[in-house]
Coordinates of N, CA, C and O in Angstrom, one line a residue:
M1 N 87.9 -130.5 163.6 CA 87.1 -130.1 164.5 C 86.1 -129.1 163.9 O 86.3 -128.5 162.9
K2 N 84.8 -129.4 164.2 CA 83.5 -128.6 163.8 C 83.5 -127.5 164.6 O 83.4 -127.4 165.7
V3 N 83.3 -126.4 163.8 CA 83.3 -124.9 164.3 C 81.9 -124.3 164.1 O 81.5 -124.5 162.9
I4 N 81.1 -124.0 165.0 CA 79.8 -123.4 165.0 C 79.7 -122.1 165.7 O 80.1 -122.1 166.6
G5 N 78.9 -121.3 165.0 CA 78.7 -119.7 165.6 C 77.4 -119.7 166.0 O 76.5 -120.1 165.3
I6 N 77.2 -119.3 167.3 CA 75.8 -119.2 168.0 C 75.5 -117.7 168.5 O 76.4 -117.4 169.1
D7 N 74.7 -117.2 167.9 CA 74.1 -115.8 168.7 C 73.0 -116.1 169.3 O 71.8 -116.0 168.8
P8 N 72.9 -116.3 170.6 CA 71.7 -116.6 171.5 C 70.7 -115.6 171.7 O 71.4 -114.4 171.7
A9 N 69.6 -115.8 171.9 CA 68.7 -114.8 172.0 C 67.6 -115.2 172.7 O 66.9 -116.3 172.3
P10 N 67.2 -114.8 174.1 CA 66.3 -115.4 174.8 C 64.9 -115.0 174.4 O 63.9 -115.6 174.8
S11 N 64.6 -113.7 173.7 CA 63.3 -113.4 173.4 C 63.0 -113.3 172.0 O 61.8 -113.2 171.3
K12 N 63.9 -113.7 171.2 CA 63.8 -113.8 169.6 C 64.4 -115.2 169.3 O 65.0 -115.7 170.0
K13 N 64.6 -115.4 167.9 CA 65.1 -116.6 167.5 C 66.8 -116.5 167.7 O 67.3 -115.5 167.3
T14 N 67.3 -117.5 168.0 CA 68.8 -117.7 168.1 C 69.0 -118.0 166.6 O 68.7 -118.7 165.9
V15 N 70.3 -117.3 166.2 CA 71.0 -117.5 164.9 C 72.2 -118.4 165.2 O 73.0 -118.3 166.0
I16 N 72.0 -119.6 164.2 CA 73.4 -120.7 164.4 C 73.8 -120.5 162.9 O 73.1 -120.6 162.0
Y17 N 75.3 -120.7 163.0 CA 75.9 -120.8 161.6 C 76.9 -122.1 161.7 O 77.7 -122.1 162.6
N18 N 76.9 -123.0 160.7 CA 77.9 -123.8 160.6 C 78.1 -124.0 159.3 O 77.4 -123.7 158.1
D19 N 79.2 -124.6 158.6 CA 79.6 -124.6 157.4 C 78.8 -125.7 156.3 O 78.8 -125.7 155.2
I20 N 78.1 -126.4 157.1 CA 77.2 -127.4 156.1 C 75.8 -126.8 156.0 O 75.4 -126.8 155.0
D21 N 75.1 -126.3 157.1 CA 73.9 -125.9 156.9 C 73.7 -124.3 156.7 O 72.7 -123.8 156.3
G22 N 74.9 -123.6 156.8 CA 74.8 -122.2 156.7 C 74.1 -121.6 158.0 O 74.2 -122.0 159.0
F23 N 73.3 -120.6 157.6 CA 72.6 -119.8 158.8 C 71.2 -120.5 159.0 O 70.5 -120.8 158.0
T24 N 70.9 -121.0 160.2 CA 69.5 -121.2 160.6 C 69.3 -120.7 162.0 O 70.0 -120.0 162.5
E25 N 68.1 -120.4 162.1 CA 67.3 -120.0 163.3 C 66.3 -120.9 164.1 O 65.7 -121.6 163.5
I26 N 66.6 -120.8 165.5 CA 65.7 -121.7 166.2 C 65.2 -120.9 167.5 O 65.8 -119.9 167.8
E27 N 64.0 -121.2 168.0 CA 63.5 -120.6 169.1 C 64.5 -120.8 170.2 O 65.0 -121.9 170.4
A28 N 64.3 -119.7 171.1 CA 65.2 -120.0 172.4 C 64.9 -121.1 173.3 O 65.8 -121.9 173.7
D29 N 63.7 -121.5 173.3 CA 63.3 -122.7 174.1 C 63.9 -124.0 173.5 O 63.7 -125.1 174.4
K30 N 64.4 -124.1 172.4 CA 64.7 -125.1 171.8 C 66.2 -125.5 171.7 O 66.7 -126.3 171.2
L31 N 67.0 -124.1 172.1 CA 68.3 -124.4 172.0 C 69.1 -125.3 172.7 O 70.0 -126.0 172.4
K32 N 68.7 -125.4 173.9 CA 69.5 -126.4 174.8 C 69.4 -127.9 174.2 O 70.3 -128.6 174.2
K33 N 68.3 -128.2 173.9 CA 67.9 -129.5 173.3 C 68.7 -129.6 172.1 O 69.3 -130.7 171.5
Y34 N 68.7 -128.4 171.2 CA 69.4 -128.6 169.9 C 70.9 -128.9 170.2 O 71.8 -129.6 169.6
L35 N 71.4 -128.1 171.3 CA 73.0 -128.4 171.5 C 73.2 -129.8 172.1 O 74.3 -130.4 171.8
D36 N 72.3 -130.4 172.9 CA 72.6 -131.8 173.4 C 72.4 -132.7 172.2 O 73.3 -133.7 172.1
D37 N 71.3 -132.4 171.4 CA 71.2 -133.4 170.2 C 72.3 -133.5 169.2 O 72.8 -134.5 168.8
E38 N 72.7 -132.3 168.8 CA 73.7 -132.0 167.8 C 75.0 -132.3 168.2 O 75.8 -132.6 167.4
F39 N 75.3 -131.6 169.3 CA 76.8 -131.7 169.7 C 77.4 -132.3 170.9 O 78.4 -133.0 171.0
K40 N 76.5 -132.1 172.2 CA 77.0 -132.7 173.2 C 77.3 -134.3 173.2 O 78.2 -134.6 173.9
N41 N 76.5 -134.9 172.6 CA 76.7 -136.3 172.6 C 77.5 -136.9 171.2 O 77.4 -138.1 171.0
S42 N 77.8 -135.7 170.6 CA 78.3 -136.4 169.1 C 79.9 -136.7 169.4 O 80.4 -136.5 170.3
E43 N 80.3 -137.6 168.5 CA 81.8 -138.1 168.5 C 82.8 -137.2 168.1 O 83.8 -137.3 168.3
E44 N 82.1 -136.1 167.3 CA 83.1 -135.1 166.8 C 83.6 -134.1 167.8 O 82.9 -133.8 168.8
D45 N 84.7 -133.5 167.6 CA 85.3 -132.4 168.3 C 84.6 -131.2 167.6 O 84.3 -130.9 166.6
I46 N 84.2 -130.4 168.8 CA 83.2 -129.3 168.7 C 83.9 -128.1 169.2 O 84.4 -128.2 170.4
L47 N 83.8 -127.1 168.4 CA 84.1 -125.7 169.2 C 83.0 -124.6 168.9 O 82.7 -124.5 167.6
I48 N 82.2 -124.2 169.8 CA 81.3 -123.4 169.7 C 81.7 -122.0 170.0 O 82.3 -121.6 171.1
C49 N 81.3 -121.1 169.0 CA 81.6 -119.5 169.2 C 80.4 -118.9 169.7 O 79.5 -118.8 168.9
W50 N 80.3 -118.5 170.9 CA 79.1 -118.0 171.4 C 79.3 -116.5 171.7 O 79.8 -115.8 172.2
D51 N 78.2 -115.9 171.0 CA 78.2 -114.4 170.9 C 77.4 -113.7 172.1 O 76.4 -113.3 172.0
A52 N 77.9 -114.1 173.3 CA 77.7 -113.7 174.6 C 78.7 -113.7 175.5 O 79.5 -114.8 175.6
P53 N 78.6 -113.1 176.6 CA 79.5 -113.2 177.8 C 79.6 -114.7 178.4 O 78.5 -115.1 178.7
L54 N 80.7 -115.1 178.7 CA 80.7 -116.5 179.1 C 81.5 -116.6 180.7 O 81.6 -117.6 181.2
T55 N 82.0 -115.6 181.0 CA 82.7 -115.5 182.3 C 82.2 -114.3 183.0 O 81.3 -113.5 182.3
G56 N 82.4 -114.4 184.2 CA 81.7 -113.3 185.2 C 82.8 -112.6 186.0 O 83.9 -113.1 185.9
G57 N 82.5 -111.6 186.7 CA 83.6 -111.0 187.5 C 83.9 -111.9 188.8 O 82.9 -112.6 189.2
K58 N 84.9 -111.5 189.4 CA 85.2 -112.2 190.6 C 84.8 -111.5 192.0 O 85.6 -110.3 192.0
P59 N 83.9 -111.8 192.8 CA 83.7 -111.0 193.9 C 84.8 -110.5 194.7 O 84.7 -109.6 195.5
I60 N 85.9 -111.2 194.6 CA 87.0 -111.0 195.6 C 87.9 -109.7 195.1 O 88.7 -109.0 195.8
N61 N 87.4 -109.2 193.8 CA 87.9 -108.0 193.3 C 87.3 -106.6 193.5 O 87.6 -105.8 192.8
F62 N 86.8 -106.6 194.6 CA 85.9 -105.3 194.7 C 87.0 -104.1 195.1 O 86.7 -103.0 194.9
N63 N 88.2 -104.4 195.5 CA 89.1 -103.3 195.7 C 89.8 -102.7 194.6 O 90.8 -101.9 194.7
Q64 N 89.4 -103.0 193.3 CA 89.9 -102.4 192.2 C 89.9 -101.0 192.1 O 88.9 -100.5 192.9
K65 N 90.9 -100.4 191.5 CA 91.1 -98.9 191.4 C 90.2 -98.4 190.1 O 90.2 -97.4 189.9
I66 N 89.4 -99.4 189.6 CA 88.4 -98.7 188.6 C 87.4 -98.1 189.1 O 86.6 -98.8 189.8
E67 N 87.2 -97.0 188.7 CA 85.7 -96.3 189.2 C 84.6 -97.0 188.9 O 84.2 -97.6 187.6
K68 N 83.8 -97.1 189.7 CA 82.4 -97.7 189.8 C 82.5 -99.3 189.2 O 81.5 -99.6 188.5
Y69 N 83.3 -100.0 189.6 CA 83.6 -101.3 189.3 C 82.6 -102.3 190.1 O 82.9 -102.1 191.3
N70 N 81.9 -103.0 189.5 CA 81.2 -104.1 190.3 C 81.1 -105.4 189.6 O 80.4 -105.6 188.4
P71 N 81.9 -106.4 190.1 CA 82.3 -107.6 189.6 C 80.9 -108.5 189.5 O 80.9 -109.5 188.7
F72 N 79.9 -108.1 190.1 CA 78.8 -108.9 190.0 C 77.9 -108.4 188.6 O 76.8 -109.0 188.5
Y73 N 78.1 -107.4 188.1 CA 77.6 -106.7 187.0 C 78.4 -106.8 185.8 O 78.1 -107.1 184.5
Q74 N 79.7 -106.3 185.9 CA 80.5 -106.1 184.6 C 81.9 -106.6 184.9 O 82.4 -106.6 185.9
R75 N 82.4 -107.0 183.9 CA 83.9 -107.4 183.9 C 84.8 -106.2 183.8 O 84.3 -105.2 183.0
K76 N 86.0 -106.4 184.0 CA 86.9 -105.1 183.6 C 87.1 -105.0 182.3 O 87.1 -103.9 181.7
I77 N 87.0 -106.0 181.4 CA 87.1 -105.8 179.9 C 85.9 -105.3 179.4 O 86.0 -104.3 178.6
E78 N 84.6 -105.4 179.9 CA 83.6 -104.6 179.4 C 83.5 -103.1 179.6 O 83.5 -102.1 179.1
Q79 N 84.1 -103.0 180.9 CA 84.2 -101.2 181.3 C 85.5 -100.6 180.5 O 85.3 -99.6 180.1
L80 N 86.5 -101.5 180.2 CA 87.6 -100.9 179.3 C 87.0 -100.6 177.8 O 87.2 -99.6 177.3
I81 N 86.4 -101.6 177.3 CA 85.9 -101.3 176.2 C 84.9 -100.4 176.0 O 85.0 -99.6 175.0
N82 N 84.0 -100.2 177.1 CA 83.0 -99.2 176.9 C 83.8 -98.0 177.0 O 83.1 -96.6 176.6
A83 N 84.8 -97.7 177.7 CA 85.4 -96.3 177.9 C 86.2 -96.1 176.7 O 86.6 -94.9 176.4
T84 N 86.5 -96.9 175.8 CA 87.3 -96.5 174.7 C 86.7 -96.8 173.4 O 87.1 -96.2 172.3
V85 N 85.5 -97.5 173.3 CA 84.9 -97.8 171.9 C 83.5 -97.2 172.2 O 82.7 -97.8 172.8
Q86 N 83.3 -95.9 171.6 CA 82.0 -95.4 171.9 C 81.5 -95.1 170.5 O 81.6 -94.1 169.9
V87 N 80.9 -96.1 170.0 CA 80.6 -96.3 168.5 C 79.1 -96.7 168.4 O 78.8 -97.9 169.0
K88 N 78.2 -96.0 167.9 CA 76.8 -96.3 167.7 C 76.8 -97.9 166.9 O 77.2 -97.8 166.0
G89 N 76.1 -98.6 167.3 CA 76.2 -100.1 166.8 C 77.1 -101.1 167.3 O 77.0 -102.1 166.9
I90 N 78.0 -100.6 168.2 CA 78.6 -101.6 168.9 C 78.4 -101.7 170.2 O 78.7 -100.6 170.9
S91 N 77.5 -102.7 170.7 CA 77.3 -102.8 172.2 C 77.9 -103.7 173.1 O 78.2 -104.8 172.7
T92 N 78.6 -103.2 174.2 CA 79.3 -104.1 175.2 C 78.9 -103.7 176.5 O 79.6 -102.8 177.2
M93 N 77.6 -104.3 177.0 CA 77.2 -103.9 178.1 C 77.7 -104.8 179.3 O 78.3 -105.9 178.9
G94 N 77.6 -104.5 180.5 CA 77.9 -105.5 181.6 C 77.3 -107.0 181.3 O 76.2 -107.0 181.2
Y95 N 77.9 -107.9 181.8 CA 77.6 -109.4 181.6 C 76.2 -109.6 182.1 O 75.4 -110.4 181.5
A96 N 76.0 -109.1 183.3 CA 74.7 -109.4 184.2 C 73.6 -108.6 183.5 O 72.5 -108.9 183.8
G97 N 73.9 -107.5 182.6 CA 72.9 -106.8 181.9 C 72.4 -107.4 180.5 O 71.5 -106.6 180.1
C98 N 73.2 -108.2 180.0 CA 72.8 -108.8 178.8 C 71.7 -109.5 178.7 O 71.5 -110.5 179.6
P99 N 70.9 -109.7 177.9 CA 69.7 -110.3 177.8 C 69.9 -111.8 177.5 O 69.1 -112.6 178.0
H100 N 71.1 -112.2 177.1 CA 71.4 -113.6 176.7 C 72.1 -114.2 178.0 O 72.3 -115.3 178.0
W101 N 72.1 -113.7 179.1 CA 72.6 -114.2 180.4 C 71.7 -115.4 180.5 O 72.3 -116.3 181.1
S102 N 70.4 -115.5 180.6 CA 69.7 -116.5 181.1 C 69.7 -117.7 180.3 O 69.9 -118.7 180.6
I103 N 69.7 -117.5 179.0 CA 69.8 -118.7 177.9 C 71.3 -119.1 177.9 O 71.4 -120.3 177.9
T104 N 72.1 -118.4 178.2 CA 73.5 -118.9 178.3 C 73.8 -119.7 179.5 O 74.2 -120.9 179.5
Q105 N 73.2 -119.3 180.6 CA 73.3 -120.0 181.8 C 72.5 -121.5 181.7 O 72.8 -122.5 182.1
Y106 N 71.4 -121.5 181.2 CA 70.6 -122.5 181.0 C 71.1 -123.6 180.1 O 71.2 -124.6 180.6
C107 N 71.9 -123.1 179.0 CA 72.4 -123.9 177.9 C 73.7 -124.5 178.3 O 74.1 -125.8 177.9
L108 N 74.5 -123.5 178.9 CA 76.1 -123.9 179.1 C 76.6 -124.0 180.6 O 77.5 -124.5 180.8
G109 N 75.7 -123.7 181.4 CA 76.0 -123.5 182.8 C 77.0 -122.4 182.9 O 77.7 -122.4 184.0
L110 N 77.0 -121.4 182.1 CA 78.0 -120.2 182.3 C 77.3 -118.7 182.3 O 76.2 -118.8 181.6
P111 N 77.9 -117.9 182.4 CA 79.1 -117.7 183.3 C 79.0 -118.2 184.8 O 78.0 -118.3 185.3
Q112 N 80.1 -118.9 185.3 CA 80.2 -119.3 186.7 C 81.0 -118.1 187.2 O 81.9 -117.4 187.0
I113 N 80.1 -117.9 188.4 CA 80.6 -116.6 189.2 C 81.4 -117.1 190.3 O 80.9 -117.5 191.4
F114 N 82.7 -117.3 190.0 CA 83.5 -117.7 191.3 C 83.1 -118.7 192.2 O 82.7 -118.7 193.1
Q115 N 82.9 -119.8 191.6 CA 82.4 -121.1 192.2 C 83.5 -122.1 192.1 O 83.3 -123.1 191.4
P116 N 84.7 -122.1 192.8 CA 85.9 -123.1 192.6 C 85.3 -124.4 193.0 O 85.8 -125.4 192.5
E117 N 84.1 -124.6 193.9 CA 83.6 -125.9 194.3 C 82.9 -126.7 192.9 O 82.6 -127.8 193.2
V118 N 82.6 -125.9 192.0 CA 81.9 -126.5 190.9 C 83.0 -126.6 189.6 O 83.5 -125.8 189.1
P119 N 83.5 -127.8 189.4 CA 84.3 -128.0 188.6 C 83.8 -127.9 187.3 O 82.7 -128.2 186.8
Q120 N 84.7 -127.2 186.2 CA 84.2 -127.1 184.8 C 84.1 -128.3 184.1 O 83.3 -128.3 183.0
S121 N 84.6 -129.4 184.5 CA 84.4 -130.8 183.8 C 83.1 -131.2 183.9 O 82.7 -132.0 183.2
N122 N 82.1 -130.5 184.8 CA 80.6 -131.0 184.8 C 79.9 -130.1 183.7 O 78.6 -130.5 183.6
L123 N 80.6 -129.2 183.1 CA 79.9 -128.4 182.0 C 79.7 -129.1 180.8 O 80.5 -130.1 180.5
P124 N 78.7 -128.8 179.8 CA 78.6 -129.7 178.5 C 79.7 -129.4 177.6 O 80.0 -130.2 176.7
F125 N 80.2 -128.0 177.8 CA 81.2 -127.5 176.8 C 82.5 -127.1 177.8 O 81.9 -126.1 178.6
Q126 N 83.5 -127.3 177.5 CA 84.7 -126.7 178.3 C 84.9 -125.3 177.7 O 85.2 -125.2 176.4
L127 N 85.1 -124.3 178.7 CA 85.2 -123.0 178.4 C 86.6 -122.8 178.1 O 87.6 -123.0 178.9
I128 N 86.9 -122.0 177.0 CA 88.5 -121.7 176.7 C 88.5 -120.0 176.9 O 87.7 -119.5 176.2
T129 N 89.4 -119.7 177.6 CA 89.4 -118.4 177.9 C 90.8 -117.6 177.8 O 91.0 -116.5 177.8
E130 N 91.6 -118.4 177.1 CA 93.1 -117.7 176.6 C 93.5 -118.4 175.5 O 93.0 -119.3 174.9
Q131 N 94.3 -117.6 174.8 CA 94.9 -117.8 173.6 C 95.6 -119.3 173.6 O 96.3 -119.3 174.5
L132 N 95.3 -119.9 172.6 CA 96.0 -121.2 172.7 C 97.3 -121.4 171.7 O 97.3 -120.7 170.7
T133 N 98.2 -122.1 172.2 CA 99.5 -122.1 171.3 C 99.2 -123.1 170.1 O 98.2 -123.8 170.1
I134 N 100.0 -123.1 169.1 CA 99.6 -123.8 167.7 C 99.7 -125.4 168.4 O 98.9 -126.1 167.7
K135 N 100.4 -125.8 169.1 CA 100.6 -127.1 169.7 C 99.1 -127.6 170.2 O 98.7 -128.5 170.1
Q136 N 98.7 -126.6 171.2 CA 97.3 -126.8 171.9 C 96.2 -127.0 171.0 O 95.4 -127.7 171.1
K137 N 96.2 -126.0 170.0 CA 95.1 -126.0 169.1 C 95.1 -127.4 168.2 O 94.1 -127.9 168.0
K138 N 96.3 -128.0 167.7 CA 96.5 -129.1 167.1 C 95.9 -130.4 167.8 O 95.5 -131.4 167.5
S139 N 96.0 -130.2 169.2 CA 95.8 -131.3 170.1 C 94.3 -131.3 170.7 O 94.0 -132.1 171.7
L140 N 93.7 -130.1 170.3 CA 92.5 -130.2 170.9 C 91.4 -131.1 170.7 O 91.1 -131.4 169.6
K141 N 90.9 -131.7 171.7 CA 89.9 -132.9 171.3 C 89.0 -132.7 172.3 O 89.1 -132.4 173.6
G142 N 87.6 -133.0 171.9 CA 86.4 -132.8 173.0 C 85.4 -131.8 172.7 O 85.5 -131.3 171.4
K143 N 84.6 -131.0 173.5 CA 83.6 -130.3 173.1 C 83.9 -128.9 174.0 O 84.2 -128.8 175.1
Y144 N 84.0 -127.7 173.4 CA 84.7 -126.5 173.8 C 83.8 -125.4 173.4 O 82.8 -125.4 172.5
V145 N 83.6 -124.3 174.1 CA 83.0 -123.0 173.8 C 84.0 -122.0 174.1 O 84.7 -122.1 174.8
I146 N 83.9 -120.8 173.1 CA 84.6 -119.8 173.5 C 83.7 -118.4 173.4 O 82.7 -118.6 172.1
E147 N 83.9 -117.4 173.9 CA 83.2 -116.3 173.9 C 83.7 -115.4 172.6 O 84.8 -115.1 172.4
V148 N 82.6 -115.0 171.8 CA 83.1 -114.2 170.5 C 82.3 -112.8 170.7 O 81.1 -112.7 171.3
H149 N 82.8 -111.7 170.3 CA 81.9 -110.5 170.0 C 82.2 -110.2 168.5 O 83.0 -109.3 168.1
P150 N 81.6 -110.7 167.4 CA 82.0 -110.4 166.1 C 81.9 -108.9 165.8 O 82.7 -108.3 164.9
A151 N 80.9 -108.0 166.2 CA 80.8 -106.8 165.9 C 82.0 -105.9 166.3 O 82.7 -105.0 165.8
L152 N 82.3 -106.0 167.5 CA 83.5 -105.6 168.2 C 84.9 -106.0 167.4 O 85.6 -105.2 167.0
A153 N 84.9 -107.4 167.1 CA 86.1 -107.6 166.4 C 86.1 -106.8 164.8 O 87.1 -106.4 164.3
L154 N 85.1 -106.8 164.2 CA 85.1 -106.2 162.9 C 85.3 -104.7 163.1 O 86.1 -104.1 162.3
W155 N 84.8 -104.0 164.2 CA 85.2 -102.5 164.4 C 86.7 -102.6 164.8 O 87.3 -101.5 164.1
L156 N 87.2 -103.3 165.4 CA 88.7 -103.2 165.7 C 89.5 -103.4 164.4 O 90.5 -102.7 164.3
W157 N 88.9 -104.3 163.4 CA 89.6 -104.6 162.3 C 89.5 -103.5 161.3 O 90.3 -103.2 160.6
L158 N 88.2 -102.8 161.0 CA 87.9 -101.9 160.1 C 87.6 -100.6 160.4 O 87.1 -99.8 159.8
Q159 N 87.8 -100.3 161.8 CA 87.5 -98.9 162.3 C 88.1 -97.5 161.4 O 87.4 -96.7 161.3
D160 N 89.1 -97.8 160.8 CA 89.7 -96.7 159.9 C 88.9 -96.7 158.5 O 88.9 -95.8 157.6
K161 N 88.2 -97.8 158.1 CA 87.8 -97.9 156.9 C 86.2 -97.7 156.7 O 85.6 -97.6 155.6
V162 N 85.5 -97.5 157.9 CA 84.0 -97.5 157.8 C 83.8 -96.3 158.7 O 84.1 -96.3 159.8
K163 N 82.9 -95.4 158.3 CA 82.4 -94.4 159.0 C 81.1 -94.7 160.0 O 81.0 -94.4 161.1
D164 N 80.3 -95.2 159.3 CA 78.9 -95.5 160.0 C 78.9 -97.0 160.4 O 79.0 -98.1 159.6
W165 N 78.7 -97.2 161.7 CA 78.6 -98.6 162.3 C 77.3 -99.0 162.8 O 76.9 -100.0 163.5
N166 N 76.4 -98.4 162.3 CA 75.0 -98.8 162.9 C 74.1 -99.7 162.0 O 73.2 -99.4 161.2
Y167 N 75.1 -101.0 161.8 CA 74.5 -101.9 160.8 C 73.3 -102.6 161.0 O 72.7 -103.3 160.1
K168 N 72.7 -102.5 162.4 CA 71.6 -103.2 162.5 C 70.4 -102.3 162.1 O 69.3 -103.1 161.9
R169 N 70.5 -101.0 161.7 CA 69.6 -100.4 161.4 C 69.6 -99.7 159.9 O 68.6 -99.2 159.2
S170 N 70.7 -100.1 159.3 CA 70.9 -99.6 158.0 C 71.4 -100.8 156.9 O 72.6 -101.3 157.3
K171 N 70.6 -101.2 155.9 CA 71.1 -102.2 154.9 C 72.3 -101.8 154.3 O 73.4 -102.5 153.8
E172 N 72.4 -100.4 154.0 CA 73.7 -99.8 153.3 C 74.7 -99.9 154.1 O 75.8 -100.2 153.6
T173 N 74.9 -99.5 155.4 CA 75.8 -99.9 156.4 C 76.4 -101.3 156.3 O 77.7 -101.5 156.1
L174 N 75.6 -102.2 156.6 CA 75.7 -103.6 156.3 C 76.5 -104.1 155.2 O 77.4 -104.7 155.1
K175 N 75.8 -103.4 154.0 CA 76.6 -103.9 152.6 C 78.1 -103.2 152.7 O 78.9 -103.8 152.2
E176 N 78.1 -102.2 153.0 CA 79.6 -101.5 152.9 C 80.5 -102.2 154.1 O 81.6 -102.5 153.5
L177 N 79.8 -102.6 155.2 CA 80.7 -103.5 156.0 C 81.3 -104.6 155.3 O 82.5 -105.2 155.4
L178 N 80.1 -105.5 154.8 CA 80.5 -106.7 154.0 C 81.7 -106.6 152.8 O 82.6 -107.2 152.7
K179 N 81.4 -105.3 152.0 CA 82.4 -105.0 151.0 C 83.8 -104.6 151.6 O 84.7 -105.2 151.2
K180 N 83.9 -104.0 152.6 CA 85.0 -103.6 153.2 C 85.8 -105.0 153.9 O 86.9 -105.1 153.9
T181 N 85.1 -105.7 154.3 CA 85.5 -107.1 155.0 C 86.2 -107.9 153.8 O 87.2 -108.3 153.8
T182 N 85.4 -108.0 152.7 CA 85.8 -108.7 151.5 C 87.0 -108.1 150.7 O 88.0 -109.0 150.7
I183 N 87.1 -106.8 150.8 CA 88.4 -106.1 150.2 C 89.6 -106.5 151.1 O 90.6 -106.7 150.8
T184 N 89.3 -106.4 152.4 CA 90.3 -106.6 153.4 C 91.0 -107.9 153.4 O 92.2 -108.1 153.5
I185 N 89.9 -108.8 153.3 CA 90.2 -110.5 153.3 C 91.2 -110.4 152.0 O 92.3 -111.2 152.0
D186 N 90.8 -110.1 150.9 CA 91.3 -110.3 149.6 C 92.7 -109.7 149.6 O 93.7 -110.4 149.2
T187 N 92.9 -108.6 150.2 CA 94.3 -107.8 150.4 C 95.2 -108.7 151.2 O 96.2 -109.0 151.0
I188 N 94.5 -109.2 152.3 CA 95.4 -110.3 153.1 C 95.9 -111.4 152.3 O 97.0 -111.8 152.5
K189 N 94.9 -112.1 151.5 CA 95.3 -113.3 150.9 C 96.5 -113.0 149.8 O 97.2 -114.0 149.6
N190 N 96.3 -111.8 149.2 CA 97.3 -111.4 148.2 C 98.7 -111.0 148.8 O 99.7 -111.0 147.9
D191 N 98.7 -110.9 150.0 CA 100.1 -110.3 150.6 C 101.0 -111.5 150.8 O 100.6 -112.7 151.0

């Protein structure tokens, strides 16, 4: 299975990573064509790791006991993360407030906001929203997309090892994160 990482951006260049080309950047208006040309019609099994929200809240959940919850703007997971992860450099805003909302809708048809009449089989890439078993992973065939949040994942993994998380504004912080990630990976490999 070919795995591709995409950080979509509607007003600046989208960053794409795959193990053959490494990092590449393309303009927002070319992303859908790129996905169609490179992956949608490919014979290969594809997993796209999309760095933007791919699901939405369900309007039927207005009775939640979560204060100020609005399923048309924010998912419960975002509200939970924002309440517990208050770190400069780690941003998790409501899905409807994310700038990548429009490009994600245009390219993937996601997030679908409680539209049971629209079958997911009509989407160019099938959405994976739950952890798969080893057996399911081995039998995965087709075109898939999964939501990722690399900065949040790194924070959860390295929160006790790094003090400054403002990596977008500081090259030193980015270098420290890279160093700590490498050390942590090496430690895991040696265990």
